[in-house]
């Protein structure tokens, strides 16, 4: 049916869903409308913004009657338009229920059957959990957060979702002027320290000077680096932060991946451990292992553990963390996933964990996994679409889908992390 709505129209509707991207959704007058910051069950007066081929977006002008699942967003940044969180106005149990629904929908679409998916493992206290801070330059030497659906920037003194250490760091950074060459700043916090990476065209004397001043002036800021097209270079301080997760201490270099929520990282580790069921006679491969997060944990259960990772500083950190934790049965191979797997023979690997970037695995990697035929696989992913696609390929290659366990790593956003078990037929 053609929609009788037009851009600019003011109309009243009751929202019915939450959707990938974070907006609420409603089918209204023949059009599917995306309504940012809506809550299913809200009756709202909205202004239609865009409309094309039955799909459009609309902005809330007035909440006529609020959904019982609507809560007050307790964040000044969100009220100022920050795009970091999309669901602060949605009650936490409702967020979890919708994450589960959206995850099932994405998997079903690709797999062609509706899989059994466990409830999303929640955070006990979904506040002050983010250990990464990403800021963008406003062109005038100041830094802030990206505004939702726009290229403009919002400034504020507090982000309640960041670790307290990063909130303090942000307050020190937001009022300071940086050289115009710095385009972005990424910071990471641990229990005891923080690190900062400035994104710039090239290292310069001005950046070196700034790094030394920041190190002197900001308590706990112990590592300052610059990222250019040629990689990451330390400008001041130490090359690694350290963070404990569960019973292990991890070295984290400034340019390495690390799970952004330490509380739920432990939940993820426990789920992976339960699904892998490693025994002391087995060889376990942690593919895309980063700084050895799953590999070092698996070392306590397996006989031999091999971590494969393309980023050399992550591999170096993983090796040092093995020493720090007195682990002697791990090897870390600096290699692409496909090249690393090519060094192994069928029958040599009993269990394998995959935790690729958002784009998922290349076909060559999936084929290399199938050639080795580990009896079980744990696939960790933050993007259901690529996870489902790769699971479908592994099913074609002789695996059966086992437990599917989503974890809420990113509260107040539409993102969902999950671990999927696959078992050889
Ligand atoms: C999502 S992270 C997971 C890291 C680790 N499992 C963890 O939990 O900390 C993905 C990792 O894959 C690495 N990576 C990306 N492409 C790769 C490739 N083709 N071969 C090997 N490693 C790769 C990245 O450097 C990154 O460390």
Tab-separated table of C-alpha atoms and ligand atoms in Angstrom:
chain	number	residue	atom	x	y	z
A	1	UNK	CA	0.000	0.000	0.000
A	2	UNK	CA	1.247	3.499	-0.833
A	3	UNK	CA	1.763	5.682	2.203
A	4	UNK	CA	-0.412	8.778	2.484
A	5	UNK	CA	2.234	10.433	4.692
A	6	UNK	CA	4.629	13.074	3.371
A	7	UNK	CA	7.836	14.613	4.725
A	8	UNK	CA	6.914	17.407	7.125
A	9	UNK	CA	3.611	15.794	8.157
A	10	UNK	CA	2.679	15.703	11.837
A	11	UNK	CA	1.015	12.450	12.837
A	12	UNK	CA	0.196	10.411	15.921
A	13	UNK	CA	1.158	6.748	16.329
A	14	UNK	CA	1.905	4.085	18.917
A	15	UNK	CA	5.416	2.631	18.590
A	16	UNK	CA	5.652	-1.142	18.397
A	17	UNK	CA	9.305	-2.246	18.203
A	18	UNK	CA	12.988	-1.512	18.679
A	19	UNK	CA	15.150	-2.037	15.633
A	20	UNK	CA	18.754	-2.535	14.550
A	21	UNK	CA	20.289	0.970	14.594
A	22	UNK	CA	18.611	1.743	17.897
A	23	UNK	CA	15.426	3.521	16.780
A	24	UNK	CA	11.876	2.491	17.641
A	25	UNK	CA	9.680	1.333	14.777
A	26	UNK	CA	6.052	1.455	13.706
A	27	UNK	CA	4.080	0.571	10.591
A	28	UNK	CA	1.932	3.640	10.099
A	29	UNK	CA	-0.252	4.647	7.157
A	30	UNK	CA	1.503	2.062	4.982
A	31	UNK	CA	5.028	3.244	5.845
A	32	UNK	CA	7.638	1.743	8.150
A	33	UNK	CA	8.785	4.653	10.311
A	34	UNK	CA	12.046	4.754	12.294
A	35	UNK	CA	11.659	6.916	15.395
A	36	UNK	CA	14.878	7.688	17.323
A	37	UNK	CA	14.585	7.668	21.115
A	38	UNK	CA	11.132	6.075	21.058
A	39	UNK	CA	10.008	3.194	23.274
A	40	UNK	CA	7.595	0.419	22.184
A	41	UNK	CA	4.236	1.291	23.740
A	42	UNK	CA	4.773	5.072	23.547
A	43	UNK	CA	1.973	6.987	21.861
A	44	UNK	CA	3.765	9.895	20.228
A	45	UNK	CA	3.158	12.833	17.951
A	46	UNK	CA	5.945	12.685	15.354
A	47	UNK	CA	7.126	14.900	12.509
A	48	UNK	CA	7.930	12.863	9.378
A	49	UNK	CA	11.476	13.694	8.218
A	50	UNK	CA	12.210	11.432	5.273
A	51	UNK	CA	10.051	9.039	3.322
A	52	UNK	CA	11.009	6.829	0.394
A	53	UNK	CA	9.482	3.629	-0.986
A	54	UNK	CA	7.492	2.906	2.161
A	55	UNK	CA	10.368	3.540	4.599
A	56	UNK	CA	10.948	6.743	6.525
A	57	UNK	CA	12.110	8.416	9.674
A	58	UNK	CA	10.280	10.671	12.076
A	59	UNK	CA	11.157	12.743	15.126
A	60	UNK	CA	9.182	12.790	18.346
A	61	UNK	CA	7.552	16.199	18.919
A	62	UNK	CA	5.416	15.162	21.875
A	63	UNK	CA	4.940	12.053	23.995
A	64	UNK	CA	1.163	11.800	24.223
A	65	UNK	CA	1.303	8.842	26.595
A	66	UNK	CA	4.523	7.191	27.730
A	67	UNK	CA	5.110	3.454	27.530
A	68	UNK	CA	5.341	1.688	30.907
A	69	UNK	CA	8.846	0.723	29.680
A	70	UNK	CA	9.971	4.356	29.349
A	71	UNK	CA	12.400	5.626	31.993
A	72	UNK	CA	14.050	8.990	32.658
A	73	UNK	CA	17.435	9.040	30.862
A	74	UNK	CA	19.835	9.775	33.689
A	75	UNK	CA	22.583	11.379	31.595
A	76	UNK	CA	23.283	15.043	30.708
A	77	UNK	CA	25.154	13.967	27.571
A	78	UNK	CA	22.181	11.971	26.249
A	79	UNK	CA	19.927	14.970	26.849
A	80	UNK	CA	22.442	17.101	24.894
A	81	UNK	CA	22.098	14.716	21.924
A	82	UNK	CA	25.139	12.413	22.362
A	83	UNK	CA	24.919	9.400	20.027
A	84	UNK	CA	26.902	6.984	22.221
A	85	UNK	CA	23.780	5.387	23.735
A	86	UNK	CA	20.461	4.913	21.930
A	87	UNK	CA	18.368	3.262	24.648
A	88	UNK	CA	18.858	5.231	27.862
A	89	UNK	CA	15.119	6.010	27.781
A	90	UNK	CA	14.255	2.265	27.729
A	91	UNK	CA	13.977	0.259	30.990
A	92	UNK	CA	16.948	-2.141	31.235
A	93	UNK	CA	14.907	-5.426	31.299
A	94	UNK	CA	13.055	-4.185	28.181
A	95	UNK	CA	16.384	-3.472	26.435
A	96	UNK	CA	17.482	-7.051	27.153
A	97	UNK	CA	14.224	-8.554	25.883
A	98	UNK	CA	14.512	-6.574	22.620
A	99	UNK	CA	18.185	-7.481	22.164
A	100	UNK	CA	17.198	-11.132	22.384
A	101	UNK	CA	14.323	-10.656	19.900
A	102	UNK	CA	16.510	-8.721	17.442
A	103	UNK	CA	19.251	-11.335	17.719
A	104	UNK	CA	16.823	-14.213	17.055
A	105	UNK	CA	15.377	-12.308	14.081
A	106	UNK	CA	18.832	-11.716	12.531
A	107	UNK	CA	19.863	-15.370	12.982
A	108	UNK	CA	16.528	-16.706	11.666
A	109	UNK	CA	16.737	-14.527	8.550
A	110	UNK	CA	20.062	-16.078	7.531
A	111	UNK	CA	19.699	-19.631	8.869
A	112	UNK	CA	16.128	-20.099	7.593
A	113	UNK	CA	15.099	-21.674	10.916
A	114	UNK	CA	14.462	-20.088	14.280
A	115	UNK	CA	17.299	-21.112	16.609
A	116	UNK	CA	17.004	-21.543	20.381
A	117	UNK	CA	18.694	-18.542	21.951
A	118	UNK	CA	19.305	-18.122	25.680
A	119	UNK	CA	18.216	-14.905	27.415
A	120	UNK	CA	20.840	-12.133	27.139
A	121	UNK	CA	23.205	-12.309	30.149
A	122	UNK	CA	22.600	-8.943	31.865
A	123	UNK	CA	24.916	-6.555	33.700
A	124	UNK	CA	24.154	-6.327	37.396
A	125	UNK	CA	24.769	-2.554	37.440
A	126	UNK	CA	24.637	-1.191	33.878
A	127	UNK	CA	26.609	1.989	34.698
A	128	UNK	CA	30.274	3.034	34.655
A	129	UNK	CA	31.341	0.027	32.553
A	130	UNK	CA	32.935	1.412	29.369
A	131	UNK	CA	36.726	1.228	29.441
A	132	UNK	CA	37.187	3.020	26.107
A	133	UNK	CA	36.565	6.675	25.356
A	134	UNK	CA	36.376	7.825	21.719
A	135	UNK	CA	36.438	11.560	21.045
A	136	UNK	CA	36.415	13.504	17.794
A	137	UNK	CA	37.901	16.921	16.978
A	138	UNK	CA	35.597	19.872	16.325
A	139	UNK	CA	38.130	21.524	13.964
A	140	UNK	CA	38.985	24.167	16.555
A	141	UNK	CA	41.241	22.027	18.713
A	142	UNK	CA	38.529	20.811	21.118
A	143	UNK	CA	37.158	17.290	21.509
A	144	UNK	CA	33.744	15.876	22.235
A	145	UNK	CA	31.331	13.055	21.414
A	146	UNK	CA	29.537	12.657	18.085
A	147	UNK	CA	25.959	13.857	18.132
A	148	UNK	CA	23.362	11.253	17.168
A	149	UNK	CA	22.684	11.061	13.394
A	150	UNK	CA	24.800	14.105	12.701
A	151	UNK	CA	28.381	15.229	12.150
A	152	UNK	CA	28.250	17.818	14.943
A	153	UNK	CA	29.838	17.409	18.349
A	154	UNK	CA	28.491	17.605	21.882
A	155	UNK	CA	30.501	18.598	24.957
A	156	UNK	CA	29.656	17.792	28.546
A	157	UNK	CA	31.418	17.123	31.811
A	158	UNK	CA	30.290	13.594	32.467
A	159	UNK	CA	29.447	10.319	30.712
A	160	UNK	CA	27.957	8.003	33.369
A	161	UNK	CA	28.649	4.920	31.245
A	162	UNK	CA	32.423	5.434	31.245
A	163	UNK	CA	34.610	4.088	34.059
A	164	UNK	CA	35.074	6.814	36.716
A	165	UNK	CA	38.771	7.036	35.735
A	166	UNK	CA	37.808	7.888	32.142
A	167	UNK	CA	35.165	10.367	33.280
A	168	UNK	CA	37.889	12.201	35.229
A	169	UNK	CA	40.243	12.019	32.236
A	170	UNK	CA	37.553	13.379	29.930
A	171	UNK	CA	36.929	16.373	32.232
A	172	UNK	CA	40.660	17.176	31.992
A	173	UNK	CA	40.723	16.803	28.194
A	174	UNK	CA	37.513	18.576	27.215
A	175	UNK	CA	38.691	22.017	28.323
A	176	UNK	CA	42.139	21.709	26.772
A	177	UNK	CA	43.167	22.802	23.310
A	178	UNK	CA	44.956	20.244	21.088
A	179	UNK	CA	47.005	20.884	17.921
A	180	UNK	CA	44.771	21.048	14.838
A	181	UNK	CA	46.579	17.980	13.416
A	182	UNK	CA	44.877	15.706	15.988
A	183	UNK	CA	41.639	14.328	14.501
A	184	UNK	CA	40.540	11.836	17.151
A	185	UNK	CA	41.491	10.773	20.656
A	186	UNK	CA	40.946	7.266	21.981
A	187	UNK	CA	41.562	6.573	25.657
A	188	UNK	CA	41.412	3.360	27.649
A	189	UNK	CA	41.102	2.986	31.387
A	190	UNK	CA	41.976	0.187	33.785
A	191	UNK	CA	41.623	-0.128	37.551
A	192	UNK	CA	44.912	1.708	38.090
A	193	UNK	CA	45.765	3.772	35.016
A	194	UNK	CA	44.728	5.123	31.631
A	195	UNK	CA	46.261	5.399	28.172
A	196	UNK	CA	45.618	7.799	25.347
A	197	UNK	CA	46.115	7.533	21.576
A	198	UNK	CA	45.988	10.658	19.400
A	199	UNK	CA	45.139	10.130	15.721
A	200	UNK	CA	47.224	12.412	13.502
A	201	UNK	CA	48.855	12.605	10.092
A	202	UNK	CA	52.373	12.281	11.569
A	203	UNK	CA	54.205	12.545	14.901
A	204	UNK	CA	55.501	16.090	15.498
A	205	UNK	CA	57.537	18.000	18.087
A	206	UNK	CA	54.278	19.668	19.214
A	207	UNK	CA	52.680	16.249	19.891
A	208	UNK	CA	55.756	15.026	21.769
A	209	UNK	CA	55.683	18.152	23.964
A	210	UNK	CA	51.936	17.800	24.551
A	211	UNK	CA	52.311	14.115	25.463
A	212	UNK	CA	54.955	14.898	28.089
A	213	UNK	CA	52.791	17.685	29.564
A	214	UNK	CA	49.695	15.454	29.687
A	215	UNK	CA	51.674	12.692	31.405
A	216	UNK	CA	52.926	15.175	34.039
A	217	UNK	CA	49.621	16.923	34.608
A	218	UNK	CA	47.016	14.127	34.548
A	219	UNK	CA	47.270	11.671	37.447
A	220	UNK	CA	47.146	8.035	36.304
A	221	UNK	CA	47.643	8.829	32.611
A	222	UNK	CA	50.578	6.520	32.073
A	223	UNK	CA	50.799	5.892	28.334
A	224	UNK	CA	50.429	8.414	25.492
A	225	UNK	CA	50.847	7.424	21.853
A	226	UNK	CA	50.142	8.717	18.372
A	227	UNK	CA	48.497	6.668	15.626
A	228	UNK	CA	49.434	7.607	12.059
A	229	UNK	CA	49.037	5.853	8.744
A	230	UNK	CA	52.267	3.977	9.577
A	231	UNK	CA	51.120	2.535	12.890
A	232	UNK	CA	51.243	3.460	16.550
A	233	UNK	CA	54.208	5.184	18.235
A	234	UNK	CA	54.621	5.694	21.975
A	235	UNK	CA	55.254	9.384	22.807
A	236	UNK	CA	55.398	9.266	26.610
A	237	UNK	CA	55.025	6.759	29.429
A	238	UNK	CA	54.862	2.961	29.372
A	239	UNK	CA	53.942	0.653	26.460
A	240	UNK	CA	51.224	-1.393	28.224
A	241	UNK	CA	48.400	-0.978	30.698
A	242	UNK	CA	47.543	-3.999	32.870
A	243	UNK	CA	44.087	-5.135	33.877
A	244	UNK	CA	42.859	-8.092	35.888
A	245	UNK	CA	39.840	-10.043	34.585
A	246	UNK	CA	38.865	-12.963	36.813
A	247	UNK	CA	42.066	-14.634	37.982
A	248	UNK	CA	44.321	-13.330	35.180
A	249	UNK	CA	46.288	-10.139	34.555
A	250	UNK	CA	46.473	-8.913	30.970
A	251	UNK	CA	48.963	-6.524	29.374
A	252	UNK	CA	47.132	-4.179	26.980
A	253	UNK	CA	49.119	-2.126	24.417
A	254	UNK	CA	47.531	1.145	23.213
A	255	UNK	CA	46.732	-0.188	19.727
A	256	UNK	CA	45.342	-3.597	20.706
A	257	UNK	CA	41.775	-4.763	20.916
A	258	UNK	CA	40.440	-5.481	24.392
A	259	UNK	CA	36.834	-6.168	25.449
A	260	UNK	CA	35.302	-2.743	26.261
A	261	UNK	CA	33.426	-3.885	29.386
A	262	UNK	CA	35.576	-5.666	32.018
A	263	UNK	CA	32.550	-6.832	34.051
A	264	UNK	CA	30.903	-8.577	31.112
A	265	UNK	CA	34.268	-9.701	29.725
A	266	UNK	CA	34.383	-12.044	32.691
A	267	UNK	CA	30.853	-13.284	31.883
A	268	UNK	CA	31.966	-13.881	28.290
A	269	UNK	CA	35.029	-15.788	29.470
A	270	UNK	CA	32.921	-17.988	31.754
A	271	UNK	CA	30.451	-18.767	28.959
A	272	UNK	CA	33.258	-19.620	26.514
A	273	UNK	CA	34.874	-21.873	29.157
A	274	UNK	CA	31.581	-23.686	29.779
A	275	UNK	CA	30.858	-24.192	26.071
A	276	UNK	CA	34.389	-25.299	25.139
A	277	UNK	CA	34.559	-28.029	27.830
A	278	UNK	CA	38.353	-28.286	27.479
A	279	UNK	CA	40.159	-31.232	29.072
A	280	UNK	CA	43.777	-31.619	30.143
A	281	UNK	CA	44.701	-33.855	27.188
A	282	UNK	CA	43.460	-31.429	24.519
A	283	UNK	CA	44.834	-28.803	22.138
A	284	UNK	CA	42.861	-25.566	21.992
A	285	UNK	CA	43.242	-22.896	19.288
A	286	UNK	CA	42.204	-19.293	20.003
A	287	UNK	CA	41.878	-17.731	16.550
A	288	UNK	CA	42.006	-13.894	16.316
A	289	UNK	CA	43.298	-14.088	19.891
A	290	UNK	CA	44.188	-10.409	20.461
A	291	UNK	CA	46.198	-10.135	23.692
A	292	UNK	CA	45.358	-13.760	24.532
A	293	UNK	CA	42.083	-13.173	26.366
A	294	UNK	CA	40.513	-16.626	25.806
A	295	UNK	CA	43.828	-18.443	25.217
A	296	UNK	CA	45.302	-17.578	28.615
A	297	UNK	CA	42.090	-18.616	30.363
A	298	UNK	CA	41.947	-21.915	28.405
A	299	UNK	CA	45.509	-22.728	29.473
A	300	UNK	CA	44.279	-23.884	32.896
A	301	UNK	CA	42.065	-26.570	31.311
A	302	UNK	CA	43.881	-27.639	28.106
A	303	UNK	CA	47.232	-29.382	27.531
A	304	UNK	CA	48.384	-27.071	24.719
A	305	UNK	CA	46.985	-23.686	23.666
A	306	UNK	CA	47.805	-21.860	20.420
A	307	UNK	CA	46.773	-18.227	19.936
A	308	UNK	CA	46.801	-16.849	16.379
A	309	UNK	CA	46.712	-13.075	15.858
A	310	UNK	CA	47.611	-10.610	13.095
A	311	UNK	CA	48.618	-7.663	15.324
A	312	UNK	CA	52.236	-8.058	16.460
A	313	UNK	CA	51.991	-5.894	19.562
A	314	UNK	CA	48.980	-7.948	20.721
A	315	UNK	CA	51.045	-11.127	20.264
A	316	UNK	CA	53.929	-9.603	22.234
A	317	UNK	CA	51.516	-8.595	25.020
A	318	UNK	CA	49.971	-12.103	25.071
A	319	UNK	CA	53.409	-13.690	25.462
A	320	UNK	CA	54.308	-11.297	28.291
A	321	UNK	CA	50.945	-11.926	30.009
A	322	UNK	CA	51.600	-15.683	29.870
A	323	UNK	CA	54.883	-15.058	31.766
A	324	UNK	CA	53.211	-12.653	34.194
A	325	UNK	CA	50.586	-15.295	35.042
A	326	UNK	CA	53.172	-18.125	35.113
A	327	UNK	CA	51.469	-19.965	32.236
A	328	UNK	CA	53.757	-22.319	30.309
A	329	UNK	CA	51.495	-24.210	27.887
A	330	UNK	CA	50.571	-21.339	25.518
A	331	UNK	CA	52.114	-20.367	22.171
A	332	UNK	CA	51.217	-17.154	20.364
A	333	UNK	CA	51.718	-17.056	16.603
A	334	UNK	CA	51.882	-13.698	14.789
A	335	UNK	CA	50.014	-14.637	11.612
A	336	UNK	CA	46.846	-14.061	9.656
A	337	UNK	CA	44.074	-16.458	10.679
A	338	UNK	CA	44.332	-18.399	7.390
A	339	UNK	CA	48.151	-18.651	7.453
A	340	UNK	CA	48.189	-19.715	11.118
A	341	UNK	CA	45.636	-22.480	10.547
A	342	UNK	CA	47.606	-23.719	7.523
A	343	UNK	CA	50.450	-24.676	9.924
A	344	UNK	CA	48.186	-27.196	11.692
A	345	UNK	CA	47.176	-30.703	10.615
A	346	UNK	CA	43.719	-32.347	10.729
A	347	UNK	CA	43.280	-34.111	14.061
A	348	UNK	CA	45.752	-31.783	15.820
A	349	UNK	CA	43.091	-29.397	17.207
A	350	UNK	CA	40.358	-30.555	19.606
A	351	UNK	CA	38.578	-27.248	20.255
A	352	UNK	CA	38.717	-23.860	18.580
A	353	UNK	CA	37.433	-20.411	19.501
A	354	UNK	CA	36.859	-17.767	16.825
A	355	UNK	CA	36.506	-14.095	17.702
A	356	UNK	CA	36.926	-12.227	14.394
A	357	UNK	CA	36.355	-8.511	13.709
A	358	UNK	CA	32.799	-7.373	12.899
A	359	UNK	CA	33.090	-8.382	9.232
A	360	UNK	CA	33.383	-12.035	10.317
A	361	UNK	CA	35.622	-14.705	8.771
A	362	UNK	CA	36.873	-14.954	5.216
A	363	UNK	CA	35.720	-18.059	3.365
A	364	UNK	CA	39.357	-19.293	3.326
A	365	UNK	CA	39.419	-19.211	7.156
A	366	UNK	CA	36.159	-21.149	7.459
A	367	UNK	CA	37.470	-23.739	5.009
A	368	UNK	CA	40.727	-24.021	6.990
A	369	UNK	CA	38.709	-24.561	10.194
A	370	UNK	CA	36.623	-27.272	8.517
A	371	UNK	CA	39.806	-28.984	7.248
A	372	UNK	CA	41.130	-29.225	10.835
A	373	UNK	CA	37.701	-30.370	12.047
A	374	UNK	CA	37.921	-29.572	15.780
A	375	UNK	CA	35.165	-31.474	17.623
A	376	UNK	CA	33.732	-28.197	18.940
A	377	UNK	CA	33.903	-24.521	18.050
A	378	UNK	CA	32.942	-21.471	20.109
A	379	UNK	CA	32.224	-18.497	17.838
A	380	UNK	CA	32.288	-15.127	19.639
A	381	UNK	CA	30.796	-12.187	17.749
A	382	UNK	CA	29.432	-8.669	18.164
A	383	UNK	CA	27.498	-8.657	14.867
A	384	UNK	CA	24.617	-11.149	14.464
A	385	UNK	CA	24.483	-10.813	10.649
A	386	UNK	CA	28.067	-11.975	10.016
A	387	UNK	CA	27.844	-14.483	12.867
A	388	UNK	CA	24.752	-16.073	11.280
A	389	UNK	CA	26.371	-16.079	7.816
A	390	UNK	CA	29.508	-17.830	9.112
A	391	UNK	CA	27.496	-20.306	11.219
A	392	UNK	CA	25.473	-21.188	8.108
A	393	UNK	CA	28.736	-21.938	6.245
A	394	UNK	CA	30.061	-24.061	9.131
A	395	UNK	CA	26.760	-25.973	9.216
A	396	UNK	CA	27.202	-26.645	5.459
A	397	UNK	CA	30.722	-27.891	6.248
A	398	UNK	CA	29.566	-30.507	8.763
A	399	UNK	CA	28.794	-28.737	12.060
A	400	UNK	CA	25.628	-28.654	14.177
A	401	UNK	CA	24.431	-25.562	16.002
A	402	UNK	CA	24.643	-25.909	19.797
A	403	UNK	CA	23.981	-23.415	22.587
A	404	UNK	CA	23.626	-19.735	21.629
A	405	UNK	CA	24.399	-17.388	24.521
A	406	UNK	CA	24.121	-13.605	24.042
A	407	UNK	CA	25.834	-11.307	26.543
A	408	UNK	CA	25.064	-7.648	27.209
A	409	UNK	CA	28.499	-6.095	26.690
A	410	UNK	CA	27.068	-2.759	25.536
A	411	UNK	CA	24.093	-1.738	27.734
A	412	UNK	CA	21.892	1.138	26.474
A	413	UNK	CA	22.885	0.464	22.862
A	414	UNK	CA	21.358	-1.880	20.280
A	415	UNK	CA	24.585	-3.937	20.054
A	416	UNK	CA	24.707	-7.552	21.230
A	417	UNK	CA	27.673	-9.849	21.794
A	418	UNK	CA	27.114	-13.612	21.619
A	419	UNK	CA	28.907	-16.940	21.916
A	420	UNK	CA	27.668	-19.761	19.675
A	421	UNK	CA	28.708	-23.374	20.105
A	422	UNK	CA	29.099	-25.583	17.031
A	423	UNK	CA	29.725	-29.313	17.283
A	424	UNK	CA	31.180	-31.592	14.583
A	425	UNK	CA	28.539	-34.021	13.182
B	1	LIG	C1	37.274	-8.852	18.053
B	1	LIG	S1	39.010	-8.875	18.312
B	1	LIG	C2	39.144	-10.248	19.394
B	1	LIG	C3	40.381	-10.311	20.236
B	1	LIG	C4	40.378	-11.305	21.398
B	1	LIG	N1	39.707	-12.530	21.103
B	1	LIG	C5	39.826	-10.682	22.663
B	1	LIG	O1	38.778	-11.137	23.146
B	1	LIG	O2	40.430	-9.750	23.195
B	1	LIG	C6	39.582	-9.436	16.764
B	1	LIG	C7	41.081	-9.604	16.647
B	1	LIG	O3	41.392	-10.142	15.361
B	1	LIG	C8	42.594	-9.571	14.883
B	1	LIG	N2	42.554	-9.767	13.421
B	1	LIG	C9	41.817	-9.098	12.507
B	1	LIG	N3	41.949	-9.646	11.290
B	1	LIG	C10	42.791	-10.714	11.438
B	1	LIG	C11	43.295	-11.699	10.544
B	1	LIG	N4	42.942	-11.715	9.262
B	1	LIG	N5	44.117	-12.626	11.026
B	1	LIG	C12	44.483	-12.649	12.337
B	1	LIG	N6	44.024	-11.742	13.244
B	1	LIG	C13	43.191	-10.782	12.788
B	1	LIG	C14	42.560	-8.153	15.376
B	1	LIG	O4	43.861	-7.619	15.457
B	1	LIG	C15	41.914	-8.341	16.767
B	1	LIG	O5	42.880	-8.512	17.754
